[in-house]
Amino acid sequence: FMRQSIQARAEAVARTEFLSNMSHDIRTPLNAIIGMTAIAGANIGDTNRVKDCLSKIASSGKHLLSLINEILDVSKIESGRIELSEEPFDLSVMLKDLVDINRPQADAKRQKVIIRVKDIVHEEVIGDHVRLQQIYTNLVSNAIKYTPEGGTIDITLEEKNAGSAKIAQYDFTVKDNGIGIPKEAQTSVFERFYRVDKSRSKQTGGTGLGLSIVKHGAQVHHAQIAMQSALGEGTTITLTFPAQSSGKK
Ligand code: ADP
């Protein structure tokens, strides 16, 4: 009886947690879709503009659909066993989609978003596109959220041991010049529900789950996370991850 009630409670906690995770992840592409629809509506006579919006709506929609497909597989998530898919995808396409999804939030705060792709030899890798994009989106949306108006978000993707054969190493870095994270909180921010302080939480909203998703995702991808942050100066988070090259360049 005892064991059963503990299990039931754990399940209830997992379900609540799961719903909160998802509200965080669904909001970003949905905001992009709504934003792009408004831009297209305001520029209905400008064919190129409308075409551009439609393609962004399509990529956000695709991302959302993949997320929802994952969500519907609740049993897997509740049992803690999420299988990673292994499909070839193009890293620079993913980076472009990622920026398209987050751009409306950055534009709304008049932030500059700089993207740099360095030394990429193997562009097509084999891995779980949706999960990787979910991790990156959390990092980029945090950078936007915790950087004041007019700030700068630097996104870099770099291949480390470029040239080596099957497993390539990549550094994905998101750098902002925002409010920063105090030293004593730099480990805790990766815990579930942890938020730095009430005053900043009130302004931004959020669940305290974004970085725990990043941490979990990094673990399953055998990625390393490095954080550098100073209060009032900004935050840099680098994810170093191995990925199998598809063989195509
Ligand atoms: P949420 O953003 O929903 O609060 P996260 O788990 O994504 O949850 O982040 C945890 C906390 O870490 C945030 O509440 C915020 O205070 C801090 N944080 C995360 N990213 C940044 C960043 N780029 N700059 C400053 N603070 C950040």
PDB file of C-alpha atoms in Angstrom, residues 12-219:
ATOM      1  CA  ALA A  12       1.402  13.098 -10.068  1.00  0.00           C
ATOM      2  CA  VAL A  13       4.553  15.159  -9.602  1.00  0.00           C
ATOM      3  CA  ALA A  14       5.924  13.962 -12.932  1.00  0.00           C
ATOM      4  CA  ARG A  15       2.694  14.851 -14.681  1.00  0.00           C
ATOM      5  CA  THR A  16       2.602  18.362 -13.228  1.00  0.00           C
ATOM      6  CA  GLU A  17       6.244  18.845 -14.090  1.00  0.00           C
ATOM      7  CA  PHE A  18       5.701  17.563 -17.571  1.00  0.00           C
ATOM      8  CA  LEU A  19       2.832  19.982 -18.206  1.00  0.00           C
ATOM      9  CA  SER A  20       4.929  22.893 -16.986  1.00  0.00           C
ATOM     10  CA  ASN A  21       7.842  21.867 -19.194  1.00  0.00           C
ATOM     11  CA  MET A  22       5.594  21.791 -22.172  1.00  0.00           C
ATOM     12  CA  SER A  23       3.990  25.173 -21.595  1.00  0.00           C
ATOM     13  CA  HIS A  24       7.503  26.644 -21.631  1.00  0.00           C
ATOM     14  CA  ASP A  25       8.478  24.913 -24.859  1.00  0.00           C
ATOM     15  CA  ILE A  26       5.258  25.391 -26.733  1.00  0.00           C
ATOM     16  CA  ARG A  27       5.011  29.095 -26.099  1.00  0.00           C
ATOM     17  CA  THR A  28       8.097  30.026 -28.129  1.00  0.00           C
ATOM     18  CA  PRO A  29       7.170  28.629 -31.564  1.00  0.00           C
ATOM     19  CA  LEU A  30       3.540  29.594 -30.994  1.00  0.00           C
ATOM     20  CA  ASN A  31       4.571  33.204 -30.339  1.00  0.00           C
ATOM     21  CA  ALA A  32       6.588  33.114 -33.551  1.00  0.00           C
ATOM     22  CA  ILE A  33       3.568  31.875 -35.512  1.00  0.00           C
ATOM     23  CA  ILE A  34       1.291  34.542 -34.071  1.00  0.00           C
ATOM     24  CA  GLY A  35       3.905  37.255 -34.621  1.00  0.00           C
ATOM     25  CA  MET A  36       4.538  36.237 -38.239  1.00  0.00           C
ATOM     26  CA  THR A  37       0.803  36.112 -38.943  1.00  0.00           C
ATOM     27  CA  ALA A  38       0.483  39.688 -37.711  1.00  0.00           C
ATOM     28  CA  ILE A  39       3.452  40.848 -39.820  1.00  0.00           C
ATOM     29  CA  ALA A  40       2.038  39.122 -42.919  1.00  0.00           C
ATOM     30  CA  GLY A  41      -1.366  40.685 -42.257  1.00  0.00           C
ATOM     31  CA  ALA A  42       0.135  44.144 -42.009  1.00  0.00           C
ATOM     32  CA  ASN A  43       2.096  43.647 -45.247  1.00  0.00           C
ATOM     33  CA  ILE A  44      -0.419  41.730 -47.291  1.00  0.00           C
ATOM     34  CA  GLY A  45       0.467  43.501 -50.566  1.00  0.00           C
ATOM     35  CA  ASP A  46       4.188  42.770 -50.221  1.00  0.00           C
ATOM     36  CA  THR A  47       4.528  39.321 -51.752  1.00  0.00           C
ATOM     37  CA  ASN A  48       8.119  38.741 -50.682  1.00  0.00           C
ATOM     38  CA  ARG A  49       7.417  39.759 -47.125  1.00  0.00           C
ATOM     39  CA  VAL A  50       4.385  37.496 -46.950  1.00  0.00           C
ATOM     40  CA  LYS A  51       6.363  34.609 -48.466  1.00  0.00           C
ATOM     41  CA  ASP A  52       9.081  35.060 -45.863  1.00  0.00           C
ATOM     42  CA  CYS A  53       6.501  35.057 -43.060  1.00  0.00           C
ATOM     43  CA  LEU A  54       4.853  31.933 -44.458  1.00  0.00           C
ATOM     44  CA  SER A  55       8.139  30.066 -44.519  1.00  0.00           C
ATOM     45  CA  LYS A  56       8.841  31.061 -40.899  1.00  0.00           C
ATOM     46  CA  ILE A  57       5.340  30.038 -39.884  1.00  0.00           C
ATOM     47  CA  ALA A  58       5.944  26.705 -41.593  1.00  0.00           C
ATOM     48  CA  SER A  59       9.214  26.053 -39.761  1.00  0.00           C
ATOM     49  CA  SER A  60       7.785  27.027 -36.363  1.00  0.00           C
ATOM     50  CA  GLY A  61       4.743  24.903 -37.099  1.00  0.00           C
ATOM     51  CA  LYS A  62       6.933  21.936 -37.960  1.00  0.00           C
ATOM     52  CA  HIS A  63       8.886  22.334 -34.750  1.00  0.00           C
ATOM     53  CA  LEU A  64       5.677  22.575 -32.755  1.00  0.00           C
ATOM     54  CA  LEU A  65       4.279  19.482 -34.417  1.00  0.00           C
ATOM     55  CA  SER A  66       7.386  17.475 -33.580  1.00  0.00           C
ATOM     56  CA  LEU A  67       7.185  18.627 -29.977  1.00  0.00           C
ATOM     57  CA  ILE A  68       3.531  17.699 -29.727  1.00  0.00           C
ATOM     58  CA  ASN A  69       4.212  14.308 -31.256  1.00  0.00           C
ATOM     59  CA  GLU A  70       6.715  13.759 -28.477  1.00  0.00           C
ATOM     60  CA  ILE A  71       4.329  15.004 -25.824  1.00  0.00           C
ATOM     61  CA  LEU A  72       1.628  12.603 -26.928  1.00  0.00           C
ATOM     62  CA  ASP A  73       3.973   9.802 -26.065  1.00  0.00           C
ATOM     63  CA  VAL A  74       3.316  10.482 -22.389  1.00  0.00           C
ATOM     64  CA  SER A  75       3.982   6.979 -21.190  1.00  0.00           C
ATOM     65  CA  LYS A  76       7.581   7.166 -22.353  1.00  0.00           C
ATOM     66  CA  ILE A  77       8.158  10.428 -20.565  1.00  0.00           C
ATOM     67  CA  GLU A  78       6.512   9.308 -17.354  1.00  0.00           C
ATOM     68  CA  SER A  79       8.576   6.174 -17.269  1.00  0.00           C
ATOM     69  CA  GLY A  80      11.642   8.334 -17.796  1.00  0.00           C
ATOM     70  CA  ARG A  81      12.647   6.499 -20.933  1.00  0.00           C
ATOM     71  CA  ILE A  82      12.860   8.817 -23.883  1.00  0.00           C
ATOM     72  CA  GLU A  83      14.379   7.263 -26.923  1.00  0.00           C
ATOM     73  CA  LEU A  84      16.515   9.520 -29.022  1.00  0.00           C
ATOM     74  CA  SER A  85      15.757   9.419 -32.686  1.00  0.00           C
ATOM     75  CA  GLU A  86      18.654   9.036 -35.062  1.00  0.00           C
ATOM     76  CA  GLU A  87      18.035  10.812 -38.282  1.00  0.00           C
ATOM     77  CA  PRO A  88      20.270  12.878 -40.521  1.00  0.00           C
ATOM     78  CA  PHE A  89      19.706  16.616 -40.346  1.00  0.00           C
ATOM     79  CA  ASP A  90      21.505  19.771 -41.337  1.00  0.00           C
ATOM     80  CA  LEU A  91      22.989  21.763 -38.450  1.00  0.00           C
ATOM     81  CA  SER A  92      22.912  25.115 -40.209  1.00  0.00           C
ATOM     82  CA  VAL A  93      19.269  24.631 -41.182  1.00  0.00           C
ATOM     83  CA  MET A  94      18.522  23.884 -37.536  1.00  0.00           C
ATOM     84  CA  LEU A  95      20.375  27.045 -36.495  1.00  0.00           C
ATOM     85  CA  LYS A  96      18.391  29.107 -38.990  1.00  0.00           C
ATOM     86  CA  ASP A  97      15.084  27.637 -37.784  1.00  0.00           C
ATOM     87  CA  LEU A  98      16.131  28.295 -34.207  1.00  0.00           C
ATOM     88  CA  VAL A  99      16.797  31.949 -34.888  1.00  0.00           C
ATOM     89  CA  ASP A 100      13.568  32.341 -36.902  1.00  0.00           C
ATOM     90  CA  ILE A 101      11.583  30.946 -33.989  1.00  0.00           C
ATOM     91  CA  ASN A 102      13.138  33.298 -31.454  1.00  0.00           C
ATOM     92  CA  ARG A 103      13.523  36.411 -33.611  1.00  0.00           C
ATOM     93  CA  PRO A 104      10.098  37.957 -32.820  1.00  0.00           C
ATOM     94  CA  GLN A 105      10.909  38.074 -29.076  1.00  0.00           C
ATOM     95  CA  ALA A 106      14.310  39.651 -29.741  1.00  0.00           C
ATOM     96  CA  ASP A 107      12.797  42.158 -32.187  1.00  0.00           C
ATOM     97  CA  ALA A 108      10.186  43.121 -29.632  1.00  0.00           C
ATOM     98  CA  LYS A 109      13.048  44.097 -27.286  1.00  0.00           C
ATOM     99  CA  ARG A 110      15.077  45.693 -30.092  1.00  0.00           C
ATOM    100  CA  GLN A 111      17.907  43.273 -29.413  1.00  0.00           C
ATOM    101  CA  LYS A 112      20.618  42.460 -31.904  1.00  0.00           C
ATOM    102  CA  VAL A 113      20.944  38.763 -32.707  1.00  0.00           C
ATOM    103  CA  ILE A 114      24.292  37.777 -34.211  1.00  0.00           C
ATOM    104  CA  ILE A 115      24.792  34.302 -35.653  1.00  0.00           C
ATOM    105  CA  ARG A 116      28.206  32.927 -36.428  1.00  0.00           C
ATOM    106  CA  VAL A 117      28.925  29.562 -37.973  1.00  0.00           C
ATOM    107  CA  LYS A 118      32.614  28.677 -37.724  1.00  0.00           C
ATOM    108  CA  ASP A 119      34.666  25.893 -39.279  1.00  0.00           C
ATOM    109  CA  ILE A 120      31.749  23.609 -40.000  1.00  0.00           C
ATOM    110  CA  VAL A 121      33.049  20.778 -42.135  1.00  0.00           C
ATOM    111  CA  HIS A 122      30.316  18.234 -41.391  1.00  0.00           C
ATOM    112  CA  GLU A 123      27.023  20.037 -41.746  1.00  0.00           C
ATOM    113  CA  GLU A 124      24.831  17.009 -41.815  1.00  0.00           C
ATOM    114  CA  VAL A 125      24.845  14.966 -38.628  1.00  0.00           C
ATOM    115  CA  ILE A 126      22.830  12.073 -37.301  1.00  0.00           C
ATOM    116  CA  GLY A 127      20.869  12.724 -34.161  1.00  0.00           C
ATOM    117  CA  ASP A 128      17.678  13.879 -32.542  1.00  0.00           C
ATOM    118  CA  HIS A 129      16.873  17.121 -34.289  1.00  0.00           C
ATOM    119  CA  VAL A 130      13.829  17.961 -32.148  1.00  0.00           C
ATOM    120  CA  ARG A 131      15.560  17.416 -28.844  1.00  0.00           C
ATOM    121  CA  LEU A 132      18.653  19.385 -29.817  1.00  0.00           C
ATOM    122  CA  GLN A 133      16.547  22.254 -31.061  1.00  0.00           C
ATOM    123  CA  GLN A 134      14.565  22.188 -27.822  1.00  0.00           C
ATOM    124  CA  ILE A 135      17.776  22.542 -25.791  1.00  0.00           C
ATOM    125  CA  TYR A 136      19.032  25.399 -27.931  1.00  0.00           C
ATOM    126  CA  THR A 137      15.700  27.188 -27.924  1.00  0.00           C
ATOM    127  CA  ASN A 138      15.721  27.197 -24.135  1.00  0.00           C
ATOM    128  CA  LEU A 139      19.184  28.781 -24.074  1.00  0.00           C
ATOM    129  CA  VAL A 140      18.351  31.388 -26.706  1.00  0.00           C
ATOM    130  CA  SER A 141      14.973  32.300 -25.210  1.00  0.00           C
ATOM    131  CA  ASN A 142      16.594  32.723 -21.779  1.00  0.00           C
ATOM    132  CA  ALA A 143      19.260  34.986 -23.264  1.00  0.00           C
ATOM    133  CA  ILE A 144      16.520  37.147 -24.801  1.00  0.00           C
ATOM    134  CA  LYS A 145      14.391  37.063 -21.661  1.00  0.00           C
ATOM    135  CA  TYR A 146      17.169  38.029 -19.253  1.00  0.00           C
ATOM    136  CA  THR A 147      18.742  40.716 -21.438  1.00  0.00           C
ATOM    137  CA  PRO A 148      17.329  44.232 -21.352  1.00  0.00           C
ATOM    138  CA  GLU A 149      16.047  46.148 -24.381  1.00  0.00           C
ATOM    139  CA  GLY A 150      18.689  46.927 -26.982  1.00  0.00           C
ATOM    140  CA  GLY A 151      21.033  44.161 -25.784  1.00  0.00           C
ATOM    141  CA  THR A 152      23.000  41.746 -27.926  1.00  0.00           C
ATOM    142  CA  ILE A 153      22.634  37.984 -28.242  1.00  0.00           C
ATOM    143  CA  ASP A 154      25.557  36.177 -29.845  1.00  0.00           C
ATOM    144  CA  ILE A 155      24.953  32.659 -31.143  1.00  0.00           C
ATOM    145  CA  THR A 156      27.912  30.635 -32.361  1.00  0.00           C
ATOM    146  CA  LEU A 157      28.178  27.138 -33.740  1.00  0.00           C
ATOM    147  CA  GLU A 158      31.678  25.838 -34.201  1.00  0.00           C
ATOM    148  CA  GLU A 159      33.052  22.456 -35.178  1.00  0.00           C
ATOM    149  CA  LYS A 160      35.952  21.586 -32.923  1.00  0.00           C
ATOM    150  CA  ASN A 161      38.062  18.801 -34.333  1.00  0.00           C
ATOM    151  CA  ALA A 162      37.015  19.602 -37.864  1.00  0.00           C
ATOM    152  CA  GLY A 163      38.325  17.156 -40.398  1.00  0.00           C
ATOM    153  CA  SER A 164      38.240  14.047 -38.208  1.00  0.00           C
ATOM    154  CA  ALA A 165      36.101  11.268 -39.516  1.00  0.00           C
ATOM    155  CA  LYS A 166      32.937   9.920 -37.937  1.00  0.00           C
ATOM    156  CA  ILE A 167      32.223  11.671 -34.657  1.00  0.00           C
ATOM    157  CA  ALA A 168      32.515  15.429 -34.850  1.00  0.00           C
ATOM    158  CA  GLN A 169      32.572  17.757 -31.822  1.00  0.00           C
ATOM    159  CA  TYR A 170      30.565  20.953 -31.863  1.00  0.00           C
ATOM    160  CA  ASP A 171      30.472  23.975 -29.595  1.00  0.00           C
ATOM    161  CA  PHE A 172      27.146  25.739 -29.447  1.00  0.00           C
ATOM    162  CA  THR A 173      27.468  29.027 -27.582  1.00  0.00           C
ATOM    163  CA  VAL A 174      24.848  31.564 -26.568  1.00  0.00           C
ATOM    164  CA  LYS A 175      26.271  34.789 -25.192  1.00  0.00           C
ATOM    165  CA  ASP A 176      24.223  37.686 -23.903  1.00  0.00           C
ATOM    166  CA  ASN A 177      25.011  40.998 -22.245  1.00  0.00           C
ATOM    167  CA  GLY A 178      22.061  40.784 -19.889  1.00  0.00           C
ATOM    168  CA  ILE A 179      21.500  40.803 -16.148  1.00  0.00           C
ATOM    169  CA  GLY A 180      23.758  37.815 -15.428  1.00  0.00           C
ATOM    170  CA  ILE A 181      23.527  35.079 -12.799  1.00  0.00           C
ATOM    171  CA  PRO A 182      25.157  35.514  -9.372  1.00  0.00           C
ATOM    172  CA  LYS A 183      28.003  33.098  -8.671  1.00  0.00           C
ATOM    173  CA  GLU A 184      26.199  31.321  -5.821  1.00  0.00           C
ATOM    174  CA  ALA A 185      23.249  30.494  -8.102  1.00  0.00           C
ATOM    175  CA  GLN A 186      25.192  29.222 -11.112  1.00  0.00           C
ATOM    176  CA  THR A 187      24.793  25.541 -10.203  1.00  0.00           C
ATOM    177  CA  SER A 188      21.253  25.789  -8.829  1.00  0.00           C
ATOM    178  CA  VAL A 189      19.800  27.345 -11.986  1.00  0.00           C
ATOM    179  CA  PHE A 190      20.019  23.903 -13.608  1.00  0.00           C
ATOM    180  CA  GLU A 191      17.730  22.392 -10.955  1.00  0.00           C
ATOM    181  CA  ARG A 192      14.016  22.014 -11.592  1.00  0.00           C
ATOM    182  CA  PHE A 193      11.877  24.998 -10.570  1.00  0.00           C
ATOM    183  CA  TYR A 194      14.869  27.040  -9.404  1.00  0.00           C
ATOM    184  CA  ARG A 195      14.661  30.745 -10.211  1.00  0.00           C
ATOM    185  CA  VAL A 196      17.228  33.293  -9.132  1.00  0.00           C
ATOM    186  CA  ASP A 197      15.073  35.783  -7.281  1.00  0.00           C
ATOM    187  CA  LYS A 198      11.508  36.923  -7.092  1.00  0.00           C
ATOM    188  CA  SER A 199      12.051  40.403  -8.501  1.00  0.00           C
ATOM    189  CA  ARG A 200      13.444  39.172 -11.811  1.00  0.00           C
ATOM    190  CA  SER A 201      10.907  36.317 -12.014  1.00  0.00           C
ATOM    191  CA  LYS A 202       8.006  38.711 -11.648  1.00  0.00           C
ATOM    192  CA  GLN A 203       9.138  40.702 -14.669  1.00  0.00           C
ATOM    193  CA  THR A 204       9.812  37.789 -16.995  1.00  0.00           C
ATOM    194  CA  GLY A 205       7.472  34.969 -16.091  1.00  0.00           C
ATOM    195  CA  GLY A 206       8.638  31.393 -16.532  1.00  0.00           C
ATOM    196  CA  THR A 207       8.678  28.129 -14.688  1.00  0.00           C
ATOM    197  CA  GLY A 208      12.270  27.541 -13.624  1.00  0.00           C
ATOM    198  CA  LEU A 209      12.298  24.467 -15.853  1.00  0.00           C
ATOM    199  CA  GLY A 210      14.122  25.663 -18.954  1.00  0.00           C
ATOM    200  CA  LEU A 211      17.655  25.004 -17.772  1.00  0.00           C
ATOM    201  CA  SER A 212      16.726  21.672 -16.174  1.00  0.00           C
ATOM    202  CA  ILE A 213      15.511  20.591 -19.602  1.00  0.00           C
ATOM    203  CA  VAL A 214      18.842  21.764 -21.019  1.00  0.00           C
ATOM    204  CA  LYS A 215      20.740  19.789 -18.367  1.00  0.00           C
ATOM    205  CA  HIS A 216      18.753  16.615 -18.958  1.00  0.00           C
ATOM    206  CA  GLY A 217      18.999  16.993 -22.720  1.00  0.00           C
ATOM    207  CA  ALA A 218      22.745  17.554 -22.482  1.00  0.00           C
ATOM    208  CA  GLN A 219      23.123  14.381 -20.427  1.00  0.00           C
TER     209      GLN A 219
END
